[in-house]
Coordinates of N, CA, C and O in Angstrom, one line a residue:
X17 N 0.8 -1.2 0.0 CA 0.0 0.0 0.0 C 0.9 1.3 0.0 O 0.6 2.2 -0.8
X18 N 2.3 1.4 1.2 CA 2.7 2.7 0.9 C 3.9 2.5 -0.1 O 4.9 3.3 -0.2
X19 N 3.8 1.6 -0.8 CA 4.8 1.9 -2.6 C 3.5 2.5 -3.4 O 3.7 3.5 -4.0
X20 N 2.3 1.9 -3.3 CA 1.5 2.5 -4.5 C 1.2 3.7 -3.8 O 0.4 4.2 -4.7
X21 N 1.2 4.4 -3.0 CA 1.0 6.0 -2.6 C 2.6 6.4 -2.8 O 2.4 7.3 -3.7
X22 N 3.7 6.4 -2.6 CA 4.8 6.6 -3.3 C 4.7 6.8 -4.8 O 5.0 7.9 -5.3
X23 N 4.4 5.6 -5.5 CA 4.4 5.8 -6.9 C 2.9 7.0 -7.3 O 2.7 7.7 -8.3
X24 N 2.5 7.0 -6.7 CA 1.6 7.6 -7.3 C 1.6 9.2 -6.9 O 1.2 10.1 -7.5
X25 N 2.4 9.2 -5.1 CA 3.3 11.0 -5.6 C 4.3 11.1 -6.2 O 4.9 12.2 -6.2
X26 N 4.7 10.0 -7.1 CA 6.3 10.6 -8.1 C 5.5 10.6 -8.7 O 5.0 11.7 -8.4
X27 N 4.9 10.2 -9.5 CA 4.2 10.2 -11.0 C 3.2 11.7 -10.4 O 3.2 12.4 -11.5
X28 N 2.6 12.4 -9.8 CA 2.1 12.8 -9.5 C 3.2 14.6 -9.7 O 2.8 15.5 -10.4
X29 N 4.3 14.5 -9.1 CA 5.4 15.2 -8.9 C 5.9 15.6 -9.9 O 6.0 16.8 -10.1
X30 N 6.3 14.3 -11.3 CA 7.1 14.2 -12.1 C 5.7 15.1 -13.0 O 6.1 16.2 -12.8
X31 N 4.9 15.2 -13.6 CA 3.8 15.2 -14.3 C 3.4 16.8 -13.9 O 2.8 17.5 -14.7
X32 N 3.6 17.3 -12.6 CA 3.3 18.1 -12.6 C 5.0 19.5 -13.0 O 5.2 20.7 -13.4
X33 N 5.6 18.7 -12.8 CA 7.1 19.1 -13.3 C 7.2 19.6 -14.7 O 7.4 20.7 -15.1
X34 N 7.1 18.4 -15.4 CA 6.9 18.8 -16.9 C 6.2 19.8 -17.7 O 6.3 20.6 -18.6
X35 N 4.9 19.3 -16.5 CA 4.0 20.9 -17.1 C 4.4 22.5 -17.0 O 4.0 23.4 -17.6
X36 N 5.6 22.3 -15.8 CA 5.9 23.8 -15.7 C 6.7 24.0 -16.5 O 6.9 25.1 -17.1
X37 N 7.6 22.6 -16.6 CA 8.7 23.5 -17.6 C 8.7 22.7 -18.7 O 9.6 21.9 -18.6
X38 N 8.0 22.5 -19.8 CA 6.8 22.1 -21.1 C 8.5 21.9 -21.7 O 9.2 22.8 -22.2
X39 N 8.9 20.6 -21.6 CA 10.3 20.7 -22.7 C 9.8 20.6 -24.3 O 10.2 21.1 -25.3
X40 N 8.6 19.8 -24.0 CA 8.6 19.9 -25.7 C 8.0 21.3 -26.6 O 8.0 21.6 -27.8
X41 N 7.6 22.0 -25.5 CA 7.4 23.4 -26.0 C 8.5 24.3 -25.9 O 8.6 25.1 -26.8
X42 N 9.2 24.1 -25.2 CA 10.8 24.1 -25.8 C 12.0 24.1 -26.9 O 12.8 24.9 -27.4
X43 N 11.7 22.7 -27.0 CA 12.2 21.9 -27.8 C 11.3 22.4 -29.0 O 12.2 22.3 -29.9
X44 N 10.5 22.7 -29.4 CA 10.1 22.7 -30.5 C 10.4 24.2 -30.7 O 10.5 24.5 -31.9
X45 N 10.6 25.4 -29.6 CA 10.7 26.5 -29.8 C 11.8 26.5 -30.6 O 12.0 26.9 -31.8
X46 N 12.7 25.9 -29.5 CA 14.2 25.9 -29.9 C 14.6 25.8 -31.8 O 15.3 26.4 -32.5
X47 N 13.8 24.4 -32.0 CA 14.0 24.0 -33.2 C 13.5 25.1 -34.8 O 14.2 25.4 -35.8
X48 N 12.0 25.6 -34.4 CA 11.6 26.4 -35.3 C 12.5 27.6 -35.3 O 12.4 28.3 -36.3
X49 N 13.2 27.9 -34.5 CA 13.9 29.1 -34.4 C 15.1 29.0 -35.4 O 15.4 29.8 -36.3
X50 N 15.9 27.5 -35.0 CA 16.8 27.0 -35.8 C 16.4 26.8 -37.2 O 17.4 27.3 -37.8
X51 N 15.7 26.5 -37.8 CA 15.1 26.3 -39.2 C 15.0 27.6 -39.7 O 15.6 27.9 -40.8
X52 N 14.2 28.6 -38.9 CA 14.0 30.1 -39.2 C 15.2 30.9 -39.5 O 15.4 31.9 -40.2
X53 N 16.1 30.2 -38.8 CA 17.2 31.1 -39.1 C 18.5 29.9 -39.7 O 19.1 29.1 -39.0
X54 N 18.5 29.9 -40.8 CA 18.7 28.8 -41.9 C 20.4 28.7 -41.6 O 21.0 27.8 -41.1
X55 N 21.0 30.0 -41.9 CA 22.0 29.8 -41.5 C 22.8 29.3 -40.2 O 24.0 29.2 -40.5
X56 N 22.6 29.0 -39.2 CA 23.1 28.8 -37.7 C 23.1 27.1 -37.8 O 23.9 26.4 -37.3
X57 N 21.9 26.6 -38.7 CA 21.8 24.8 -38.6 C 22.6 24.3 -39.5 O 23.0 23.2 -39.5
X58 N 22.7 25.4 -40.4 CA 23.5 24.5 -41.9 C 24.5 24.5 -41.7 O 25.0 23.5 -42.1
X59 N 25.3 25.5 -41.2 CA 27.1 25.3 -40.9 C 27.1 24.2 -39.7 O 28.2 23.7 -39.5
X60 N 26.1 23.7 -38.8 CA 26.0 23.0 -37.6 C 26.5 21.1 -38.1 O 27.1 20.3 -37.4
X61 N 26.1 20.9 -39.6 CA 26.8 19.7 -40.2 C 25.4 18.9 -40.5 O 24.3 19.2 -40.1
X62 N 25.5 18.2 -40.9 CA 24.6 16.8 -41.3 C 23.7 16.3 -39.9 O 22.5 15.9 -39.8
X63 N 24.5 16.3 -39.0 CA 24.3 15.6 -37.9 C 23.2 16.6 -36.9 O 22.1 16.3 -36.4
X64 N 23.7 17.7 -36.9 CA 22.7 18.7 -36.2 C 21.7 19.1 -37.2 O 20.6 19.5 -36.7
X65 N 21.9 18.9 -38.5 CA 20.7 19.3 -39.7 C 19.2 18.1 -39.1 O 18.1 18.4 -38.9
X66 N 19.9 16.4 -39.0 CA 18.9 15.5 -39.0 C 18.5 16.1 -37.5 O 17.3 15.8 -37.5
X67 N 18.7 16.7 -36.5 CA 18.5 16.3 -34.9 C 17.5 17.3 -35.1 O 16.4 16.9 -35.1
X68 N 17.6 18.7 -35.5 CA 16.8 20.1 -35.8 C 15.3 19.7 -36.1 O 14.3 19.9 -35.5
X69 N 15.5 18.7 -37.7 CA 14.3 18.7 -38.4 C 13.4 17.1 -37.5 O 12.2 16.8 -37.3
X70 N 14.6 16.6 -37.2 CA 13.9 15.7 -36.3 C 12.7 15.9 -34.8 O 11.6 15.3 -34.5
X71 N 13.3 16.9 -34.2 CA 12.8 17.8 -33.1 C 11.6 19.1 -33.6 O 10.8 19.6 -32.8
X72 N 11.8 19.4 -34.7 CA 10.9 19.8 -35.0 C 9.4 19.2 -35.8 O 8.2 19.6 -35.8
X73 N 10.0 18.1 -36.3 CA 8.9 16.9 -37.0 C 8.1 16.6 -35.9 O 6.9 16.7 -36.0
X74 N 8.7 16.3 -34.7 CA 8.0 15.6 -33.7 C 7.5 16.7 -32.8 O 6.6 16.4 -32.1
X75 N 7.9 17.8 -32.6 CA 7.0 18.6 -31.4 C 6.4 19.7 -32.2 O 6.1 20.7 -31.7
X76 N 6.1 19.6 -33.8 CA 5.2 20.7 -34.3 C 4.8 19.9 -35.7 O 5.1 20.6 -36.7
X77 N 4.2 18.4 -36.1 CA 3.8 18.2 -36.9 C 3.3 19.1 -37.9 O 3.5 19.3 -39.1
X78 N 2.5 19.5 -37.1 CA 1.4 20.5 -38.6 C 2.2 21.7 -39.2 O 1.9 22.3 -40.3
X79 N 3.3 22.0 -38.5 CA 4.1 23.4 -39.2 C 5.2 22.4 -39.9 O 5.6 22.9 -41.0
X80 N 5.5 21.5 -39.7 CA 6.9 21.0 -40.4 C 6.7 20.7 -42.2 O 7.6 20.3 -42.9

């Protein structure tokens, strides 16, 4: 009984955490910004080009 009241203030904790600090609203800020500003990703290489469009595919489908 006091693990499932444990688990259920982390999950409780953790969920309310995320909400304050929204990474994928973040992450996706971060990324459209990068795209927007074309130059800063493209000298970044191949490797940060795939991570950019990847992070942005996934935290803003309908704009990508």
């Amino acid at each position: 009984m006091v693990g499932i009241v444990v688990t259920a203030a982390a999950a409780l904790a953790a969920g309310y955490l995320l909400g304050r600090l929204r990474p994928w609203r973040r992450a996706g800020d971060w990324a459209a910004d990068q795209v927007r500003h074309a130059g800063a990703w493209v000298r970044g290489g191949t490797v940060r080009q795939a991570a950019v469009v990847l992070v942005h595919v996934v935290t803003a489908p309908r704009t990508s």
